[in-house]
Amino acid sequence: MIAIIHQLRRNSPGAISEGFSAALFPGIAVAVLVAIAAQFLSEHYGAPAMLMALLLGLALNFLAEHGTRTQAGVEYSARTILRLGVALLGARISVEMLTDLGGTMILLTIGGVVATILFGMLAARVFNRGWRMALLSGGAVAICGASAAMAIAAILPKTDKSERNLAFTVMAVTVLSTLAMIVYPLVSSAFGFTALESGVFLGATIHDVAQVVGAGFSIGPEVGETATVVKLIRVSMLAPVVLVFSLAIRAGGPGDSDGGQRPPLLPGFIIGFLMLATLNSLGVIPGFLARLAEELSRWALLVAIAAVGIKTSLVRMMEVGGTAVGLIVTETVFLAAIILLGLHLFG
């Protein structure tokens, strides 16, 4: 009888929860500490927080080795906390933000996203890269940089190169986004764009939200506000793009040709994203809650990318090769060219 009681206590929800927390806490704590350090470096030295989190994480790769106490928590942070961060992005999206921009500029922004992803699929063949890298890099460049890369990676069938490719893509788009934050305002000035055109150009071409805000407000408040709205339109494309990718993989497209499990029809974190976007559009979410969700999303993604860095071997990441660099740079240039052409024709 005593033995049975002890067994029941070990299997009780409280005991299971305690064991679950004990197993995950060390790894989650490490990822959180790396994220805090990255944020400190970003605030005091102006470096992109995502890039700092990734680089610091790479230096701690030994903490994700098999058998370490931190392995399970790092895995959890890179998977579950990532999905939470993407879902919370939906609280930033609303229909109202589209009204002042105009149909032409909205269509140009959406067209740039779609064209860049399709171009990435074609360019990947030229650079001899696989379809996974094409979707990952094309989606990251077209939509919202590191956040999109992590969301897309979550639904791609896993291989032994998945973490390496994700870490490389995050690093590449973050570096390119930082360069664009410096160069693109000069390009906008050289073309003599109006405030609206400058905002559309910056918001539709720079990869990460923080760099869009930095570039836009460096020109002026009106440009900064327009650029932010345009960027959020691109962010809102994350859910339909991930859904299309998921359906294509499930339908036996490229996903079944080289193994890997099919993703769910509609991933739970994308459902969360859509629900929050809908509630925000209906005005159900108070402003302070939307801002809280945005801040939680930013920190969740920062913790997740720190965990991705910890899971990734720097030596293996460097094995991606120059063709991957060429692919992402080419996609970035293509997106800028498409938006510039569109502004010339319709601006």
CSV table of C-alpha atoms in Angstrom, one decimal:
chain,number,residue,atom,x,y,z
A,1,MET,CA,0.0,0.0,0.0
A,2,ILE,CA,2.8,2.4,0.9
A,3,ALA,CA,4.5,1.6,-2.4
A,4,ILE,CA,1.3,2.4,-4.3
A,5,ILE,CA,0.9,5.7,-2.5
A,6,HIS,CA,4.5,6.7,-3.3
A,7,GLN,CA,3.9,5.8,-7.0
A,8,LEU,CA,0.8,7.9,-7.1
A,9,ARG,CA,2.6,10.8,-5.6
A,10,ARG,CA,5.4,10.5,-8.2
A,11,ASN,CA,2.8,10.5,-11.0
A,12,SER,CA,0.6,13.2,-9.7
A,13,PRO,CA,0.2,16.4,-11.8
A,14,GLY,CA,2.2,18.4,-9.2
A,15,ALA,CA,5.1,16.0,-9.4
A,16,ILE,CA,5.0,15.9,-13.1
A,17,SER,CA,4.9,19.7,-13.3
A,18,GLU,CA,7.8,19.9,-10.9
A,19,GLY,CA,9.9,17.5,-12.9
A,20,PHE,CA,9.0,19.3,-16.1
A,21,SER,CA,10.0,22.6,-14.7
A,22,ALA,CA,13.2,21.2,-13.2
A,23,ALA,CA,14.2,19.7,-16.5
A,24,LEU,CA,13.5,22.9,-18.5
A,25,PHE,CA,14.5,25.7,-16.2
A,26,PRO,CA,18.3,25.6,-16.6
A,27,GLY,CA,18.2,25.8,-20.4
A,28,ILE,CA,15.4,28.5,-20.4
A,29,ALA,CA,17.3,30.5,-17.8
A,30,VAL,CA,20.4,30.5,-20.0
A,31,ALA,CA,18.5,31.6,-23.1
A,32,VAL,CA,16.8,34.4,-21.1
A,33,LEU,CA,20.2,35.6,-19.7
A,34,VAL,CA,21.6,35.6,-23.2
A,35,ALA,CA,18.6,37.7,-24.4
A,36,ILE,CA,19.1,40.2,-21.6
A,37,ALA,CA,22.8,40.5,-22.4
A,38,ALA,CA,21.9,41.1,-26.0
A,39,GLN,CA,19.4,43.7,-25.2
A,40,PHE,CA,21.9,45.5,-22.9
A,41,LEU,CA,24.5,45.5,-25.8
A,42,SER,CA,21.8,46.8,-28.2
A,43,GLU,CA,20.8,49.7,-25.9
A,44,HIS,CA,24.3,50.8,-25.0
A,45,TYR,CA,26.2,50.2,-28.2
A,46,GLY,CA,23.5,50.3,-30.9
A,47,ALA,CA,24.0,46.8,-32.2
A,48,PRO,CA,20.9,44.8,-33.3
A,49,ALA,CA,19.6,42.8,-30.4
A,50,MET,CA,18.7,39.8,-32.6
A,51,LEU,CA,22.2,39.6,-34.0
A,52,MET,CA,23.8,40.0,-30.5
A,53,ALA,CA,21.6,37.2,-29.1
A,54,LEU,CA,22.5,34.9,-32.0
A,55,LEU,CA,26.3,35.6,-31.7
A,56,LEU,CA,26.3,35.2,-27.9
A,57,GLY,CA,24.3,32.0,-28.3
A,58,LEU,CA,26.8,30.6,-30.8
A,59,ALA,CA,29.6,31.0,-28.2
A,60,LEU,CA,27.6,28.9,-25.8
A,61,ASN,CA,27.0,25.9,-28.1
A,62,PHE,CA,28.4,23.5,-25.6
A,63,LEU,CA,25.4,24.0,-23.4
A,64,ALA,CA,23.2,22.3,-26.0
A,65,GLU,CA,25.3,19.1,-26.2
A,66,HIS,CA,23.5,15.8,-25.5
A,67,GLY,CA,23.4,15.0,-21.8
A,68,THR,CA,23.8,18.6,-20.5
A,69,ARG,CA,21.3,19.9,-18.0
A,70,THR,CA,20.5,22.8,-20.2
A,71,GLN,CA,19.7,20.8,-23.4
A,72,ALA,CA,16.0,20.3,-22.8
A,73,GLY,CA,15.3,23.9,-21.9
A,74,VAL,CA,17.3,25.3,-24.8
A,75,GLU,CA,15.3,23.0,-27.1
A,76,TYR,CA,12.0,24.2,-25.5
A,77,SER,CA,13.0,27.9,-25.9
A,78,ALA,CA,14.0,27.5,-29.6
A,79,ARG,CA,10.6,25.7,-30.3
A,80,THR,CA,7.8,26.6,-28.0
A,81,ILE,CA,8.9,30.1,-26.9
A,82,LEU,CA,9.5,30.9,-30.6
A,83,ARG,CA,5.9,30.0,-31.5
A,84,LEU,CA,4.6,32.1,-28.6
A,85,GLY,CA,6.5,35.1,-29.9
A,86,VAL,CA,5.2,34.7,-33.4
A,87,ALA,CA,1.6,34.3,-32.2
A,88,LEU,CA,1.9,37.5,-30.1
A,89,LEU,CA,2.9,39.5,-33.2
A,90,GLY,CA,-0.7,39.3,-34.3
A,91,ALA,CA,-1.6,41.9,-31.6
A,92,ARG,CA,0.2,44.5,-33.7
A,93,ILE,CA,-1.9,44.0,-36.8
A,94,SER,CA,-5.3,45.7,-37.5
A,95,VAL,CA,-7.3,46.6,-40.5
A,96,GLU,CA,-7.4,50.3,-39.5
A,97,MET,CA,-3.7,50.7,-40.1
A,98,LEU,CA,-4.3,50.2,-43.9
A,99,THR,CA,-6.9,52.9,-44.4
A,100,ASP,CA,-4.5,55.9,-44.8
A,101,LEU,CA,-2.0,54.2,-47.0
A,102,GLY,CA,-4.1,53.8,-50.1
A,103,GLY,CA,-4.8,50.7,-52.2
A,104,THR,CA,-2.0,51.2,-54.7
A,105,MET,CA,0.7,51.2,-52.1
A,106,ILE,CA,-0.8,48.3,-50.2
A,107,LEU,CA,-0.9,46.3,-53.4
A,108,LEU,CA,2.7,47.3,-54.2
A,109,THR,CA,3.8,46.1,-50.7
A,110,ILE,CA,2.0,42.8,-51.0
A,111,GLY,CA,3.2,42.3,-54.6
A,112,GLY,CA,6.8,42.9,-53.4
A,113,VAL,CA,6.4,40.1,-50.8
A,114,VAL,CA,4.9,37.6,-53.3
A,115,ALA,CA,7.4,38.4,-56.1
A,116,THR,CA,10.4,38.1,-53.8
A,117,ILE,CA,9.3,34.7,-52.5
A,118,LEU,CA,8.8,33.4,-56.1
A,119,PHE,CA,12.1,35.0,-57.2
A,120,GLY,CA,13.8,33.2,-54.3
A,121,MET,CA,12.5,29.9,-55.5
A,122,LEU,CA,14.0,30.5,-58.9
A,123,ALA,CA,17.2,32.0,-57.7
A,124,ALA,CA,17.8,29.1,-55.4
A,125,ARG,CA,18.1,26.9,-58.4
A,126,VAL,CA,20.8,29.2,-59.9
A,127,PHE,CA,22.7,29.2,-56.6
A,128,ASN,CA,22.3,25.4,-56.3
A,129,ARG,CA,20.4,25.7,-53.0
A,130,GLY,CA,17.5,23.4,-51.9
A,131,TRP,CA,13.8,24.4,-51.6
A,132,ARG,CA,14.0,24.7,-47.8
A,133,MET,CA,16.7,27.4,-48.1
A,134,ALA,CA,14.7,29.1,-50.8
A,135,LEU,CA,11.5,29.3,-48.7
A,136,LEU,CA,13.5,30.2,-45.6
A,137,SER,CA,15.6,33.0,-47.1
A,138,GLY,CA,12.9,34.3,-49.5
A,139,GLY,CA,10.3,34.5,-46.7
A,140,ALA,CA,12.7,36.2,-44.3
A,141,VAL,CA,13.7,38.8,-46.9
A,142,ALA,CA,10.2,39.4,-48.2
A,143,ILE,CA,8.3,39.5,-44.9
A,144,CYS,CA,10.0,40.5,-41.6
A,145,GLY,CA,13.5,39.2,-41.4
A,146,ALA,CA,14.4,37.1,-38.4
A,147,SER,CA,10.8,36.7,-37.1
A,148,ALA,CA,9.7,35.4,-40.5
A,149,ALA,CA,12.7,33.1,-40.7
A,150,MET,CA,11.9,31.5,-37.3
A,151,ALA,CA,8.2,31.2,-38.1
A,152,ILE,CA,8.9,29.5,-41.5
A,153,ALA,CA,11.5,27.2,-40.0
A,154,ALA,CA,8.9,26.0,-37.5
A,155,ILE,CA,6.8,24.5,-40.2
A,156,LEU,CA,9.5,23.1,-42.5
A,157,PRO,CA,10.3,19.4,-42.3
A,158,LYS,CA,13.4,19.0,-40.0
A,159,THR,CA,16.8,17.8,-41.2
A,160,ASP,CA,20.2,17.8,-39.7
A,161,LYS,CA,20.8,21.1,-41.3
A,162,SER,CA,17.7,22.9,-40.2
A,163,GLU,CA,19.2,24.7,-37.2
A,164,ARG,CA,22.3,25.7,-39.1
A,165,ASN,CA,20.3,27.2,-42.0
A,166,LEU,CA,18.0,29.1,-39.6
A,167,ALA,CA,20.9,30.6,-37.7
A,168,PHE,CA,22.6,31.6,-40.9
A,169,THR,CA,19.5,33.2,-42.3
A,170,VAL,CA,18.8,35.1,-39.1
A,171,MET,CA,22.4,36.4,-39.1
A,172,ALA,CA,22.4,37.3,-42.8
A,173,VAL,CA,19.0,39.2,-42.9
A,174,THR,CA,19.9,41.1,-39.6
A,175,VAL,CA,23.2,42.2,-41.0
A,176,LEU,CA,21.6,43.2,-44.3
A,177,SER,CA,18.8,45.0,-42.5
A,178,THR,CA,21.3,47.0,-40.5
A,179,LEU,CA,23.2,48.0,-43.7
A,180,ALA,CA,19.9,48.9,-45.4
A,181,MET,CA,19.0,51.1,-42.4
A,182,ILE,CA,22.0,53.2,-43.2
A,183,VAL,CA,22.0,53.1,-47.0
A,184,TYR,CA,18.3,53.2,-48.0
A,185,PRO,CA,17.5,56.7,-46.6
A,186,LEU,CA,20.3,57.9,-48.8
A,187,VAL,CA,18.8,56.1,-51.8
A,188,SER,CA,15.4,57.6,-50.9
A,189,SER,CA,17.0,61.1,-50.9
A,190,ALA,CA,18.8,60.5,-54.2
A,191,PHE,CA,15.5,59.6,-55.9
A,192,GLY,CA,13.8,62.7,-54.5
A,193,PHE,CA,11.0,60.7,-52.9
A,194,THR,CA,8.1,62.4,-51.1
A,195,ALA,CA,7.5,61.5,-47.4
A,196,LEU,CA,4.9,58.9,-48.4
A,197,GLU,CA,7.1,57.4,-51.1
A,198,SER,CA,10.1,57.3,-48.7
A,199,GLY,CA,8.0,55.6,-46.0
A,200,VAL,CA,6.7,53.0,-48.5
A,201,PHE,CA,10.2,52.3,-49.8
A,202,LEU,CA,11.8,51.9,-46.4
A,203,GLY,CA,8.9,49.9,-44.9
A,204,ALA,CA,8.6,47.6,-48.0
A,205,THR,CA,12.3,46.8,-48.3
A,206,ILE,CA,14.1,46.7,-45.0
A,207,HIS,CA,13.9,43.3,-43.3
A,208,ASP,CA,13.5,43.9,-39.6
A,209,VAL,CA,11.0,46.1,-37.8
A,210,ALA,CA,13.5,47.9,-35.6
A,211,GLN,CA,15.7,48.9,-38.5
A,212,VAL,CA,12.6,50.1,-40.4
A,213,VAL,CA,11.7,52.4,-37.5
A,214,GLY,CA,15.3,53.6,-37.2
A,215,ALA,CA,15.6,54.4,-40.9
A,216,GLY,CA,12.2,56.0,-41.2
A,217,PHE,CA,12.4,58.3,-38.2
A,218,SER,CA,16.0,59.3,-39.2
A,219,ILE,CA,14.3,61.1,-42.1
A,220,GLY,CA,11.3,62.5,-40.3
A,221,PRO,CA,8.2,61.6,-38.2
A,222,GLU,CA,5.8,61.3,-41.2
A,223,VAL,CA,8.3,59.0,-43.0
A,224,GLY,CA,8.8,56.9,-39.9
A,225,GLU,CA,5.1,56.4,-39.2
A,226,THR,CA,4.4,55.5,-42.9
A,227,ALA,CA,7.4,53.1,-42.9
A,228,THR,CA,6.1,51.4,-39.8
A,229,VAL,CA,2.6,50.9,-41.2
A,230,VAL,CA,4.0,49.5,-44.4
A,231,LYS,CA,6.3,47.1,-42.5
A,232,LEU,CA,3.3,45.9,-40.4
A,233,ILE,CA,1.5,45.1,-43.7
A,234,ARG,CA,4.4,42.8,-44.5
A,235,VAL,CA,4.3,41.3,-41.0
A,236,SER,CA,0.5,40.6,-41.6
A,237,MET,CA,1.5,38.5,-44.6
A,238,LEU,CA,3.3,36.1,-42.3
A,239,ALA,CA,0.2,34.0,-41.5
A,240,PRO,CA,-1.0,33.5,-45.1
A,241,VAL,CA,2.5,32.8,-46.4
A,242,VAL,CA,3.1,30.2,-43.6
A,243,LEU,CA,-0.3,28.6,-44.4
A,244,VAL,CA,0.5,28.4,-48.1
A,245,PHE,CA,3.9,26.8,-47.4
A,246,SER,CA,2.3,24.4,-44.9
A,247,LEU,CA,-0.4,23.4,-47.5
A,248,ALA,CA,2.2,22.9,-50.2
A,249,ILE,CA,4.4,20.7,-48.0
A,250,ARG,CA,1.3,18.6,-46.9
A,251,ALA,CA,0.2,18.3,-50.5
A,252,GLY,CA,3.2,16.2,-51.3
A,253,GLY,CA,5.2,18.9,-53.0
A,254,PRO,CA,8.8,19.4,-52.2
A,255,GLY,CA,8.3,18.3,-48.6
A,256,ASP,CA,7.8,14.7,-49.3
A,257,SER,CA,10.7,14.2,-51.7
A,258,ASP,CA,13.4,14.1,-49.2
A,259,GLY,CA,11.8,13.1,-45.9
A,260,GLY,CA,10.6,14.9,-42.9
A,261,GLN,CA,7.2,15.0,-41.2
A,262,ARG,CA,4.4,17.1,-42.7
A,263,PRO,CA,3.4,20.2,-40.7
A,264,PRO,CA,-0.1,20.5,-39.4
A,265,LEU,CA,-2.7,22.0,-41.7
A,266,LEU,CA,-2.7,25.3,-39.8
A,267,PRO,CA,0.0,25.6,-37.1
A,268,GLY,CA,-1.3,26.6,-33.7
A,269,PHE,CA,0.9,29.7,-33.5
A,270,ILE,CA,-0.5,31.0,-36.7
A,271,ILE,CA,-4.0,30.4,-35.4
A,272,GLY,CA,-3.0,32.5,-32.4
A,273,PHE,CA,-1.5,35.2,-34.7
A,274,LEU,CA,-4.8,35.4,-36.7
A,275,MET,CA,-7.0,35.4,-33.6
A,276,LEU,CA,-5.1,38.3,-32.0
A,277,ALA,CA,-5.0,40.2,-35.3
A,278,THR,CA,-8.8,39.8,-35.6
A,279,LEU,CA,-9.4,40.9,-32.0
A,280,ASN,CA,-7.2,43.9,-32.5
A,281,SER,CA,-9.0,44.9,-35.7
A,282,LEU,CA,-12.3,44.7,-33.9
A,283,GLY,CA,-10.9,46.9,-31.1
A,284,VAL,CA,-11.3,44.3,-28.5
A,285,ILE,CA,-7.7,44.5,-27.3
A,286,PRO,CA,-7.0,47.6,-25.3
A,287,GLY,CA,-4.0,49.7,-26.3
A,288,PHE,CA,-2.0,48.9,-23.2
A,289,LEU,CA,-2.5,45.1,-23.8
A,290,ALA,CA,-1.5,45.4,-27.4
A,291,ARG,CA,1.7,47.2,-26.4
A,292,LEU,CA,2.3,44.5,-23.7
A,293,ALA,CA,1.8,41.7,-26.2
A,294,GLU,CA,4.3,43.5,-28.6
A,295,GLU,CA,6.9,43.7,-25.9
A,296,LEU,CA,6.4,40.1,-24.8
A,297,SER,CA,6.6,39.0,-28.5
A,298,ARG,CA,9.9,40.9,-28.9
A,299,TRP,CA,11.4,39.3,-25.8
A,300,ALA,CA,10.1,35.8,-26.7
A,301,LEU,CA,11.7,36.0,-30.1
A,302,LEU,CA,14.9,37.3,-28.6
A,303,VAL,CA,15.0,34.4,-26.2
A,304,ALA,CA,14.2,32.0,-29.0
A,305,ILE,CA,16.9,33.2,-31.3
A,306,ALA,CA,19.4,33.1,-28.4
A,307,ALA,CA,18.4,29.4,-28.0
A,308,VAL,CA,18.8,28.8,-31.7
A,309,GLY,CA,22.3,30.2,-31.5
A,310,ILE,CA,23.1,28.0,-28.5
A,311,LYS,CA,21.9,25.0,-30.5
A,312,THR,CA,23.9,25.9,-33.5
A,313,SER,CA,27.6,25.1,-34.1
A,314,LEU,CA,29.5,28.0,-35.5
A,315,VAL,CA,31.7,25.7,-37.5
A,316,ARG,CA,28.6,24.0,-39.0
A,317,MET,CA,27.0,27.3,-39.8
A,318,MET,CA,30.0,28.4,-41.8
A,319,GLU,CA,29.5,25.3,-43.9
A,320,VAL,CA,26.4,26.9,-45.5
A,321,GLY,CA,28.7,28.4,-48.1
A,322,GLY,CA,29.0,31.5,-50.2
A,323,THR,CA,26.1,30.5,-52.5
A,324,ALA,CA,23.7,31.0,-49.5
A,325,VAL,CA,25.1,34.5,-49.0
A,326,GLY,CA,24.7,35.2,-52.7
A,327,LEU,CA,21.1,34.0,-52.6
A,328,ILE,CA,20.0,36.3,-49.7
A,329,VAL,CA,21.9,39.3,-51.1
A,330,THR,CA,20.3,38.8,-54.5
A,331,GLU,CA,16.8,38.5,-53.0
A,332,THR,CA,17.4,41.7,-51.0
A,333,VAL,CA,18.5,43.6,-54.1
A,334,PHE,CA,15.5,42.2,-56.0
A,335,LEU,CA,13.0,43.3,-53.4
A,336,ALA,CA,14.5,46.8,-53.4
A,337,ALA,CA,14.4,46.9,-57.2
A,338,ILE,CA,10.8,45.8,-57.4
A,339,ILE,CA,9.7,48.5,-54.9
A,340,LEU,CA,11.7,51.2,-56.6
A,341,LEU,CA,10.2,50.2,-60.0
A,342,GLY,CA,6.7,50.2,-58.5
A,343,LEU,CA,7.2,53.7,-56.9
A,344,HIS,CA,8.4,55.0,-60.3
A,345,LEU,CA,5.4,53.6,-62.1
A,346,PHE,CA,2.6,54.2,-59.6
A,347,GLY,CA,4.1,56.7,-57.1
